[in-house]
Coordinates of C-alpha atoms and ligand atoms in Angstrom, one line a residue:
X25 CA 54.6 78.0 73.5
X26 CA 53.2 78.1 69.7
X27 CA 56.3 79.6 68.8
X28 CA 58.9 76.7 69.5
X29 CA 58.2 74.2 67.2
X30 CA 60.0 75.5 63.9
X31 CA 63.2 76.8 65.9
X32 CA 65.7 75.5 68.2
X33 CA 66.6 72.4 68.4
X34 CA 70.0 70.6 68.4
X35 CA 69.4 67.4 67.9
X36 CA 67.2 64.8 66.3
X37 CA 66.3 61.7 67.6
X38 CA 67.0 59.1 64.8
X39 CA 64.5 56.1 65.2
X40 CA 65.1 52.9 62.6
X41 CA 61.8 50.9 61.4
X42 CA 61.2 47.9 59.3
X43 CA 62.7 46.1 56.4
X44 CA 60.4 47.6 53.9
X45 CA 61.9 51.0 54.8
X46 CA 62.4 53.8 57.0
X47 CA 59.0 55.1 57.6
X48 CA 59.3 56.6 61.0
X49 CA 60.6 60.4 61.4
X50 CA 62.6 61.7 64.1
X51 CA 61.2 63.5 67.2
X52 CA 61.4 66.9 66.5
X53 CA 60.8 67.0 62.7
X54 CA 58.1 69.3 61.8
X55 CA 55.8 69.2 59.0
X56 CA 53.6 72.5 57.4
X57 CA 51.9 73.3 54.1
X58 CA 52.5 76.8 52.2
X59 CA 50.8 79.3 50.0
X60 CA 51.7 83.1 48.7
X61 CA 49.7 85.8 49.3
X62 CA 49.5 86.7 45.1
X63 CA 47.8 82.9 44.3
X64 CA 44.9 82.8 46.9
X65 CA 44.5 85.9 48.3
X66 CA 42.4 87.7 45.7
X67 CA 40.8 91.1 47.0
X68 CA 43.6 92.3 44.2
X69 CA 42.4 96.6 44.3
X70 CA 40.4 96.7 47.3
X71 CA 41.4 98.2 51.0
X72 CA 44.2 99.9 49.7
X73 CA 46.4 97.1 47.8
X74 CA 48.2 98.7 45.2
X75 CA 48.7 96.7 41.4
X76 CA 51.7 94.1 41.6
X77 CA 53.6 93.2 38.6
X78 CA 51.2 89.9 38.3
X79 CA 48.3 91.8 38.4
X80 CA 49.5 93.9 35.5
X81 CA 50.5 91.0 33.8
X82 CA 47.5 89.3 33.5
X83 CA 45.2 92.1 33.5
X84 CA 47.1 93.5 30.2
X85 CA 48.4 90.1 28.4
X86 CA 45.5 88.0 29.2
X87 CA 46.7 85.7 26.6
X88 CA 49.9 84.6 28.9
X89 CA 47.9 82.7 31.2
X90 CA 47.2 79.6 30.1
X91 CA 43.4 79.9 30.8
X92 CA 42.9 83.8 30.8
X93 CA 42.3 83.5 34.6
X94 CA 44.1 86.1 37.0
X95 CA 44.5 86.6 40.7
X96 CA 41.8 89.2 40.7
X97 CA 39.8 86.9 43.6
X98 CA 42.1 83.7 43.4
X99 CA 40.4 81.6 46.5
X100 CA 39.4 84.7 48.1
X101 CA 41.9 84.1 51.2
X102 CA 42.1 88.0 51.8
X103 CA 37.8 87.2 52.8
X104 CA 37.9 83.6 54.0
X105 CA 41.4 82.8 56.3
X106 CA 39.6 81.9 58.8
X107 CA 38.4 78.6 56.3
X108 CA 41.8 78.2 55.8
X109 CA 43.0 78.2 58.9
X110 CA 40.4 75.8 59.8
X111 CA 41.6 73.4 57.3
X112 CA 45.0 73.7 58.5
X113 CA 43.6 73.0 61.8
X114 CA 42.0 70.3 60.7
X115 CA 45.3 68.7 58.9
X116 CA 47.5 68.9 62.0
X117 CA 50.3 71.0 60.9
X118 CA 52.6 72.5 63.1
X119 CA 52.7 75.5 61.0
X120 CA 51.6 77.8 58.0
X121 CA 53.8 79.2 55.4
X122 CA 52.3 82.1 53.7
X123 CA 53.6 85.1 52.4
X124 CA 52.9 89.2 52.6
X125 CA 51.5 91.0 50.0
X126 CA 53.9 93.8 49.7
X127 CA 51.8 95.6 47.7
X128 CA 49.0 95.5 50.5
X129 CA 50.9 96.7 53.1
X130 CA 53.2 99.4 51.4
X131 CA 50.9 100.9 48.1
X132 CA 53.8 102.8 46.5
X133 CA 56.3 100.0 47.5
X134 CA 58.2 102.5 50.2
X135 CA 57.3 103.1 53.5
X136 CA 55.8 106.4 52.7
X137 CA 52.6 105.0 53.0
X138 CA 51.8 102.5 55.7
X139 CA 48.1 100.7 54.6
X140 CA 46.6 100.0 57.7
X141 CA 44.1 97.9 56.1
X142 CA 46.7 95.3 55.2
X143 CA 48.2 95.7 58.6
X144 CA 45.0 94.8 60.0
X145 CA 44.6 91.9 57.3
X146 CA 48.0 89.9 58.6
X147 CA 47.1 91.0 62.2
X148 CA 44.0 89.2 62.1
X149 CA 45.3 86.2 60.2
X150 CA 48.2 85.0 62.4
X151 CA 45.8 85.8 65.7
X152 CA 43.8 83.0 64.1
X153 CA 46.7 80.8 63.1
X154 CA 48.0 81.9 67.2
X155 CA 44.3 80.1 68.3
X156 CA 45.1 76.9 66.8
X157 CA 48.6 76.7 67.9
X158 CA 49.7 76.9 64.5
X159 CA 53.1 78.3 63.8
X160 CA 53.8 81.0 61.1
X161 CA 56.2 80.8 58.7
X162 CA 56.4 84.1 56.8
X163 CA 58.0 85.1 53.5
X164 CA 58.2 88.4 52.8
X165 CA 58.6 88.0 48.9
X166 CA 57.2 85.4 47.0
X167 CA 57.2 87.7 43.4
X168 CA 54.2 89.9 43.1
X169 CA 56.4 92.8 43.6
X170 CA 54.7 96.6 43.6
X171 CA 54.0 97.5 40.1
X172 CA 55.4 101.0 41.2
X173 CA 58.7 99.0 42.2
X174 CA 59.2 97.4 39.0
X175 CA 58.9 101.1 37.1
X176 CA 61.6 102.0 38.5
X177 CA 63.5 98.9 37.6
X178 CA 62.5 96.2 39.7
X179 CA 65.3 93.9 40.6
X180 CA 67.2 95.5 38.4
X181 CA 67.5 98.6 40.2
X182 CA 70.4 98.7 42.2
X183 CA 67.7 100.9 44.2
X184 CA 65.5 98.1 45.0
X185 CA 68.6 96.7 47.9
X186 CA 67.0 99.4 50.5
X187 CA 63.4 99.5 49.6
X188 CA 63.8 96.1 50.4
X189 CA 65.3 96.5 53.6
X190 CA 62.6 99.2 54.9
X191 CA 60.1 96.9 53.7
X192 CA 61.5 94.2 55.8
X193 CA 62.4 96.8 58.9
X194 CA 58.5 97.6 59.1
X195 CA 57.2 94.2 59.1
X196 CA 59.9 92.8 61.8
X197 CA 58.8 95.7 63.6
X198 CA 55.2 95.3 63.2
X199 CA 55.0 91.8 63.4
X200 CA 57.8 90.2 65.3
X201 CA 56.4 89.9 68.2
X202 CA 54.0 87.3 66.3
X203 CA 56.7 85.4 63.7
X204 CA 59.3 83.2 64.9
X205 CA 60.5 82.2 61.4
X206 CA 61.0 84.1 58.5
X207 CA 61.9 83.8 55.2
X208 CA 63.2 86.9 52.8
X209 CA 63.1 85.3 49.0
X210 CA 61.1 82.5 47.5
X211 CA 62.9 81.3 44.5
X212 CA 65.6 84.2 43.7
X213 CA 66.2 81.7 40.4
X214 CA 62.8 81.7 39.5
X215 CA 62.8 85.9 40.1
X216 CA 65.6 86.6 38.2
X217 CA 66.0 84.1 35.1
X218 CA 62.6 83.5 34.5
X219 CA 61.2 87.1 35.3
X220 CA 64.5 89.2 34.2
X221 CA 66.0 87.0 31.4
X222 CA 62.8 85.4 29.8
X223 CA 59.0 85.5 30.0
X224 CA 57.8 83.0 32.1
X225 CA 56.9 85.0 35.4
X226 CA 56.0 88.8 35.6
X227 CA 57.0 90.9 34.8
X228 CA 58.6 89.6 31.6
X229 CA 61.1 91.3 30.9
X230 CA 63.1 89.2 28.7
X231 CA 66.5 90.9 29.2
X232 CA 68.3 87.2 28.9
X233 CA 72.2 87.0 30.0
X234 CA 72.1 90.6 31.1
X235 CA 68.6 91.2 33.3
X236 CA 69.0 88.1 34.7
X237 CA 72.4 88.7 36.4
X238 CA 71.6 92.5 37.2
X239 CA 68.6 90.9 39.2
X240 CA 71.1 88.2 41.4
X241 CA 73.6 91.1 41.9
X242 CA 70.6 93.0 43.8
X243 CA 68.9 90.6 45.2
X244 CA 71.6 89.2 47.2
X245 CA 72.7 92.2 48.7
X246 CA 69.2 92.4 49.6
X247 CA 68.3 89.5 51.2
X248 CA 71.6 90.1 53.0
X249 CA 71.0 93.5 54.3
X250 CA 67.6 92.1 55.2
X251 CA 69.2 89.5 57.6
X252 CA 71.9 92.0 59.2
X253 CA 68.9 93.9 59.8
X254 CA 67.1 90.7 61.9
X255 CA 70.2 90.2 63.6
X256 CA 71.6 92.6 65.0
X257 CA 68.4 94.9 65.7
X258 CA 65.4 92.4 65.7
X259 CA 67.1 88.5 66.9
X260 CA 68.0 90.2 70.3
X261 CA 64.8 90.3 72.0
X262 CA 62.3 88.7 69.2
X263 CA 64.9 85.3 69.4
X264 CA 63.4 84.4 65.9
X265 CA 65.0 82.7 62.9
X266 CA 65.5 83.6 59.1
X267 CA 66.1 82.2 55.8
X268 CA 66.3 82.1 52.4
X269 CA 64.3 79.7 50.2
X270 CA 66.3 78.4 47.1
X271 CA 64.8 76.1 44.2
X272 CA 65.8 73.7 42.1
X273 CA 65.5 71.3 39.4
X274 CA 68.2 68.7 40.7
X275 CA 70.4 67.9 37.5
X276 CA 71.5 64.5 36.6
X277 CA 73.7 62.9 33.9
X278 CA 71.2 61.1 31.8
X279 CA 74.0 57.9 31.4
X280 CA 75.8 57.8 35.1
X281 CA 78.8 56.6 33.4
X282 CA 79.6 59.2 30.8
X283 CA 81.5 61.3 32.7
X284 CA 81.5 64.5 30.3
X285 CA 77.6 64.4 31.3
X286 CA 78.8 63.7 35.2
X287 CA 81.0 67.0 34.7
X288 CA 78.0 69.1 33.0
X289 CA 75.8 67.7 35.3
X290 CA 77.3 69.2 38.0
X291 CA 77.8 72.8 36.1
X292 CA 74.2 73.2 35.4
X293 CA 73.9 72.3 39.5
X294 CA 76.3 75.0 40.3
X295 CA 74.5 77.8 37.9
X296 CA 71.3 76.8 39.3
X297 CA 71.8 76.0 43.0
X298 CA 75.2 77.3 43.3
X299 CA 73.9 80.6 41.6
X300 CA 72.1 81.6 45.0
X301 CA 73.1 78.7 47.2
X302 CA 77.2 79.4 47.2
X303 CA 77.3 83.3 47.6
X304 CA 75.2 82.3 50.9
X305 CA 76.3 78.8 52.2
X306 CA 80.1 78.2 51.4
X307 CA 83.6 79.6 53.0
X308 CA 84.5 80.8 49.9
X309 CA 81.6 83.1 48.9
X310 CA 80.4 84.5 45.9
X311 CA 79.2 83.0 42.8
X312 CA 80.5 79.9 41.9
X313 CA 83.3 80.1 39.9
X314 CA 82.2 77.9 36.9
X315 CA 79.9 79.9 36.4
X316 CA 81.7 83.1 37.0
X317 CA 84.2 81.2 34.2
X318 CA 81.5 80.2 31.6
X319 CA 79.7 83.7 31.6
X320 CA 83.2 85.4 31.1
X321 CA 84.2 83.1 28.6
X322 CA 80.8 83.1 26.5
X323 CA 80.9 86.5 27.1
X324 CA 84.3 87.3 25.7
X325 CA 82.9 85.3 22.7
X326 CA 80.0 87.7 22.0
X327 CA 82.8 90.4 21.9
X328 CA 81.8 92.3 25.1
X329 CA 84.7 94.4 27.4
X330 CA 83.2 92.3 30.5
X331 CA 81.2 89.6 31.6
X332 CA 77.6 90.1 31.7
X333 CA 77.7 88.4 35.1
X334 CA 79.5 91.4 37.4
X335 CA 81.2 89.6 40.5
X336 CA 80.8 91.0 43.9
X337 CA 84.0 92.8 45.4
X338 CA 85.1 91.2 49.0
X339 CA 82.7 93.8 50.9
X340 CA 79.7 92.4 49.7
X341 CA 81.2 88.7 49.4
X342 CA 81.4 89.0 53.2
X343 CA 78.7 90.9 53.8
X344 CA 76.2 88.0 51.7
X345 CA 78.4 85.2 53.2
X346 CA 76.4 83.3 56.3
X347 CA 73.1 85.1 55.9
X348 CA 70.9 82.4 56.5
X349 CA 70.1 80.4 59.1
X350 CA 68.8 76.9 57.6
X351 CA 68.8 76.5 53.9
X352 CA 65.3 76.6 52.3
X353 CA 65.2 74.3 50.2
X354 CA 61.9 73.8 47.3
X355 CA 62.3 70.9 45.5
X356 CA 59.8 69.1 43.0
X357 CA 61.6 67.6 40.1
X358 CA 65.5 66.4 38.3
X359 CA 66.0 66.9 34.8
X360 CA 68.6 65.2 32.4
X361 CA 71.8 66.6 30.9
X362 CA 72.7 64.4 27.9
X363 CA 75.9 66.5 26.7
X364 CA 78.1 69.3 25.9
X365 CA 76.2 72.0 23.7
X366 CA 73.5 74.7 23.4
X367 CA 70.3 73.5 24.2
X368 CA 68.2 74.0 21.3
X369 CA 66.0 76.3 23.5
X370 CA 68.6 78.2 24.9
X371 CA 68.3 82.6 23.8
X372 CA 71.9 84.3 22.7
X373 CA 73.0 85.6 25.1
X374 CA 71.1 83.4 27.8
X375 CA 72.2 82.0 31.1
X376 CA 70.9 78.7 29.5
X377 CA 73.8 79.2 27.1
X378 CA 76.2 80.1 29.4
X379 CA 75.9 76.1 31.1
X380 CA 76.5 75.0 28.0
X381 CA 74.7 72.2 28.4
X382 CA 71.9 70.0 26.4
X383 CA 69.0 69.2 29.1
X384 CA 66.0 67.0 28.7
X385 CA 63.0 66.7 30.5
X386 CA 62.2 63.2 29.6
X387 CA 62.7 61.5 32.7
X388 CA 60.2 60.0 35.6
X389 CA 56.6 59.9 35.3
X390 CA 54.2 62.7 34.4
X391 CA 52.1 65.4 36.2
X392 CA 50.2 68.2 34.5
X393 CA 53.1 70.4 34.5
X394 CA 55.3 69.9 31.6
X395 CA 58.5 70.6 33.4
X396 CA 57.4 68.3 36.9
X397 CA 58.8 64.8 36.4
X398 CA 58.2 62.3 39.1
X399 CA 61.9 61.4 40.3
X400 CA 62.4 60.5 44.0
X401 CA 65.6 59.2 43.9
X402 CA 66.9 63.3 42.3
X403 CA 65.4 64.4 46.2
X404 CA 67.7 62.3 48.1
X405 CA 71.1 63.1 45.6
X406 CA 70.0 67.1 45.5
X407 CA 70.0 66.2 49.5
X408 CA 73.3 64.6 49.9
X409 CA 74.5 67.5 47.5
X410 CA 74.1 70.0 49.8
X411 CA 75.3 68.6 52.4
X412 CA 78.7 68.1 51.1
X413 CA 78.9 71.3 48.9
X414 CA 77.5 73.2 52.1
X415 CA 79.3 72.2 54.9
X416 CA 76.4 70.1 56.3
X417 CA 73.9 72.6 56.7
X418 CA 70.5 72.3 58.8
X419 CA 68.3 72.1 56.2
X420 CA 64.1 73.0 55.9
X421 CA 62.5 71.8 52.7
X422 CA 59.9 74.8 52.4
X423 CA 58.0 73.7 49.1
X424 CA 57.6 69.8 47.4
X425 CA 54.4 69.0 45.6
X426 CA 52.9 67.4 42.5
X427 CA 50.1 69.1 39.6
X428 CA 47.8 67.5 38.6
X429 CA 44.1 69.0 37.0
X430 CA 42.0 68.8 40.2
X431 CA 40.6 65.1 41.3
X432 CA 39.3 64.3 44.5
X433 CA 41.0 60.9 44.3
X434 CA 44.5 62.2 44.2
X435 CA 46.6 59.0 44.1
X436 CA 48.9 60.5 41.9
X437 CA 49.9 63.2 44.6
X438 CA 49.8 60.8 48.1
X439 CA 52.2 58.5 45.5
X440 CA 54.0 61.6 45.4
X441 CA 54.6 62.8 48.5
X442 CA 54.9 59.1 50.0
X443 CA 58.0 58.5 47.9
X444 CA 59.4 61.8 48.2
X445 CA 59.3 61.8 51.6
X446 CA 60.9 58.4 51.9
X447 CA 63.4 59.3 50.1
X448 CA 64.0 62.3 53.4
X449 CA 64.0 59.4 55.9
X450 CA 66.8 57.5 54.0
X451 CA 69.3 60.7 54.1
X452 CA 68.4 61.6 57.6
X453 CA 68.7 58.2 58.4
X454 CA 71.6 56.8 55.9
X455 CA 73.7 59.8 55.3
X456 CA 73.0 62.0 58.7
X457 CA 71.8 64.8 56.1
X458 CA 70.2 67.5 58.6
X459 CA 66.6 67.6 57.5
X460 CA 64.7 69.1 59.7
X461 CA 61.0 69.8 58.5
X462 CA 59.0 69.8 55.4
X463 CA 56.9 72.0 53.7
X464 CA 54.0 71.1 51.3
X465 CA 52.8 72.5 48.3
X466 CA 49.6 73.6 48.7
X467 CA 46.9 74.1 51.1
X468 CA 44.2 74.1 48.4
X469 CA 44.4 74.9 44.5
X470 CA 45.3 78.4 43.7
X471 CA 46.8 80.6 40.9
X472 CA 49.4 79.0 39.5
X473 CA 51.0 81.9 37.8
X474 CA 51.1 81.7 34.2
X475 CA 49.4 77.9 34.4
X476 CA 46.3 79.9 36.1
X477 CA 44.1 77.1 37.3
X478 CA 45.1 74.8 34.4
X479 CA 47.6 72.5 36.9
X480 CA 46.2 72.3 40.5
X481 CA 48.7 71.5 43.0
X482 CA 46.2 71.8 46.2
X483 CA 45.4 69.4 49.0
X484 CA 41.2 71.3 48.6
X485 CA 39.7 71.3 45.7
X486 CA 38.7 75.1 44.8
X487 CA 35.7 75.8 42.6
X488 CA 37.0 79.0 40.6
X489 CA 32.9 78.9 38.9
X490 CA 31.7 79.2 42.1
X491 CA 31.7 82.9 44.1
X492 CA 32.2 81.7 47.1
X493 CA 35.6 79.9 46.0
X494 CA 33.9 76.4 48.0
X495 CA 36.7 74.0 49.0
X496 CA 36.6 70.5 48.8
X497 CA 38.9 68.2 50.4
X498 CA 40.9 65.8 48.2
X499 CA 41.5 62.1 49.5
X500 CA 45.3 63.4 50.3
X501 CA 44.2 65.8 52.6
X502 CA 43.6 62.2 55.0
X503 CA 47.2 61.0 53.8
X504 CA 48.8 64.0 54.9
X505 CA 46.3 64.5 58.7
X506 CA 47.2 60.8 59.3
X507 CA 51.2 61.2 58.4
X508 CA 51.1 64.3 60.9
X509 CA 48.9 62.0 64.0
X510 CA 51.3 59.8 63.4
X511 CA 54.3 61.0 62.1
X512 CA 55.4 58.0 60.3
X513 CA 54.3 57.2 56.5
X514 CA 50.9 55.8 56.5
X515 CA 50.3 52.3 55.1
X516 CA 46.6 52.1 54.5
X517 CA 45.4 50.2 51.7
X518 CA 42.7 52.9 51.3
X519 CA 45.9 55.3 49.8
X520 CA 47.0 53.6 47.1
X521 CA 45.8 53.8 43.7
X522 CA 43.0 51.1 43.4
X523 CA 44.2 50.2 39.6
X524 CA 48.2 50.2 41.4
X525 CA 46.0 47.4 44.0
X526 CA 44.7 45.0 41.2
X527 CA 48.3 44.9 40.2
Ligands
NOJ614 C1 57.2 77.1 43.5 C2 56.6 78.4 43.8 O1 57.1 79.0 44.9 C3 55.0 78.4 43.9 O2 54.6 79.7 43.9 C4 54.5 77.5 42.8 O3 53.1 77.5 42.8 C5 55.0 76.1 42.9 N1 56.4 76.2 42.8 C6 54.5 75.1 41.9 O4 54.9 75.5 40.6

């Protein structure tokens, strides 16, 4: 049955190893690698795909990617899957996370218009993933929304709540039959602060402290009427599973024993987590108060009537409460809070300002992304976090990867992933905390949004100069094939950094 291994089971089997550290996991765990449609599919205008707010982003302000590059081909995934699936083949995962172009399958963004083209496309590429027994895990949005969406509004149209919901009803319908595991939302922070209230992602909008919070108002009540949808009319007789994917950077107190930093520490968790992690995963519901508190307050401040962040009244509290079956969780790096304050890069109003806290980034070792510190120990505590502010919650870690600018001797990554996945076996093992698979990013080096193909986060190498997008495989392509043969860490010399060896 290729569609068992992601879903259903109750209980782990805990195995203990050596001195030198868990390195062993548990029967049942499962192990995959992700993409998105927008950063490797390419084929960006042909076969009926309509323009997505990243393709209007980079075709018009060329100068916000870092190196002019756009997903106009990308690795040319929408041509070559069947190379890609062969290289997941030849990894050993148990399953493939990729998402749907929403823009390929519905042009105008409603279900006026069903492409058949792109139909065909995700048709084709999950009979392939079917052939090598490879699981799909699907998420429908993973931000390259339809440019004729975001006209309208985007996320900040209260609008958007049933497009999403027909978008979703056509693809369960169309493609249950072949998913087991879905997920509606990569990175609702990620959508709505750094798309709606700044300029980091498409499709800028910049409306900071009010955008922002219009976007998390909508796209909860989304993502909820999404999974009603699933469960009442799909779950019955597809017997699937679906989830939400949440980020974060895990905050710390840069000294553990000032305890104002302990206390903002754990604000700046709550408004970044607990912004789309408490509405969904808690009793109580609905953003956490903190941060329904600091907006008020700040709010208040700038003279307004009411608080730029509008709470959700007890119909949609319960309504957004316990949609999700396993928290999603994408994790790659902590940050510091060193005190009370605005952060000298915080906008007025911004929900940066709202935390109130000072945050630094100077922590762990380096990668190519600026904002990607190397800090192991921030997995396990962001772990043990949720289990205790989410009522222990079976838990899938859907992203965790490191950038760096495209070597074939990727030490620096297998370092990585060896430490951050250590640091999983010591909460499943230590603390009980219910991890049950892991996700990496990426299957090969792709658009990295605004980075382009400045910081490479892929397991192949991807020539961009070439046409024919050739792939090459980086030495942690055999750390990862051996780690899923195995299932337990590897300990060959042959993966550690030769200069690491003289030491
Ligand atoms: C999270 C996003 O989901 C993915 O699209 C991105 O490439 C990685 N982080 C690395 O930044």
């Amino acid at each position: 049955m290729p569609h068992s291994v992601l879903i259903g089971f109750a209980v782990l089997v805990i195995c203990h190893t050596s001195q030198a550290g868990y390195t062993k996991f548990p029967d049942g765990f499962t192990f995959g690698v992700a993409t998105a449609a927008h950063q490797i599919e390419g084929a960006w205008n042909v076969s009926g795909k309509s323009e997505n707010v990243w393709d209007r982003l980079s075709h018009t302000r060329p100068e916000m990617i870092a190196d002019g590059t756009n997903g106009d081909i990308a690795c040319d995934s929408y041509n070559r899957y069947r190379e890609d699936v062969e290289e997941l083949a030849y990894m050993g995962v148990d399953f493939y996370r990729f998402s749907f172009s929403w823009a390929r399958i519905l042009p105008s963004g409603r279900v006026d218009f069903v492409n058949p083209d792109g139909i065909r496309y995700y048709h084709d590429l999950l009979d392939a993933l079917a052939e090598k027994n490879i699981e799909p895990l699907v998420t429908l949005f993973h931000w390259d929304l339809p440019q004729t969406l975001q006209d309208l509004g985007g996320w900040a149209n209260p609008k958007m709540v049933d497009y999403f919901r027909d978008y979703a009803d056509l693809c369960f319908k169309e493609f249950g039959r072949k998913i087991k595991s879905w997920i509606t939302f990569n990175e609702p922070y990620e959508i709505c602060e750094d798309a709606y209230g700044d300029e980091k992602k498409a499709p800028a909008i910049d409306s900071h402290g009010v955008g922002n919070y219009l976007c998390s108002d909508t796209l909860l009540k989304a993502h909820a009427e999404a999974y009603h949808l699933y469960n009442e009319t799909y779950r019955p007789t597809q017997n699937g599973r679906i989830m939400i994917s949440i980020n974060s950077i895990w905050y710390e107190p840069s000294d553990t024993n000032n305890a104002e930093q302990v206390t903002l520490a754990e604000v700046a968790n709550q408004f970044k987590f607990g912004w789309f992690a408490h509405p969904i995963f808690t009793e109580e519901g609905g953003y956490p108060s903190v941060m329904v508190e600091n907006v008020a307050q700040q709010s208040a401040a700038e003279g307004l009537p009411k608080s730029r962040l509008e709470q959700f009244d007890q119909y949609w509290i319960d309504r957004i409460k316990g949609t999700s079956d396993f928290l999603g969780i994408n994790h790659y790096t902590t940050h510091l809070i060193t005190g009370a304050g605005v952060d000298p890069i915080a906008k007025s109003p911004s929900w940066l300002k709202d935390i109130g806290a000072v945050t630094t980034m100077n922590v762990g070792g380096e990668s190519a992304s600026e904002w990607l510190r190397v800090v192991p120990t921030g997995f396990a505590n962001l772990l043990r976090w949720c289990k205790s502010s989410y009522n222990d919650p079976p838990i899938y870690i859907t992203e965790n990867g490191f950038s760096d600018r495209g070597t074939l001797q990727d030490y620096g990554r297998i370092s990585y992933f060896n430490d951050y996945l250590s640091e999983i076996l010591n909460v499943i093992y230590d603390d009980n905390v219910k991890v049950l698979g892991y996700t990496a990013w990426t299957l090969m080096d792709n658009f990295e949004w605004r980075a382009g193909f400045s910081e490479r986060f892929g397991f192949y190498f991807v020539d961009i100069t070439q046409p024919d997008r050739p792939r090459t495989p980086k030495l942690s392509v055999e750390y990862f094939r051996q780690l899923l043969a195995t299932r337990e860490l590897p300990q060959d010399e042959r993966f550690k950094d030769p200069s690491m060896r003289r030491l």
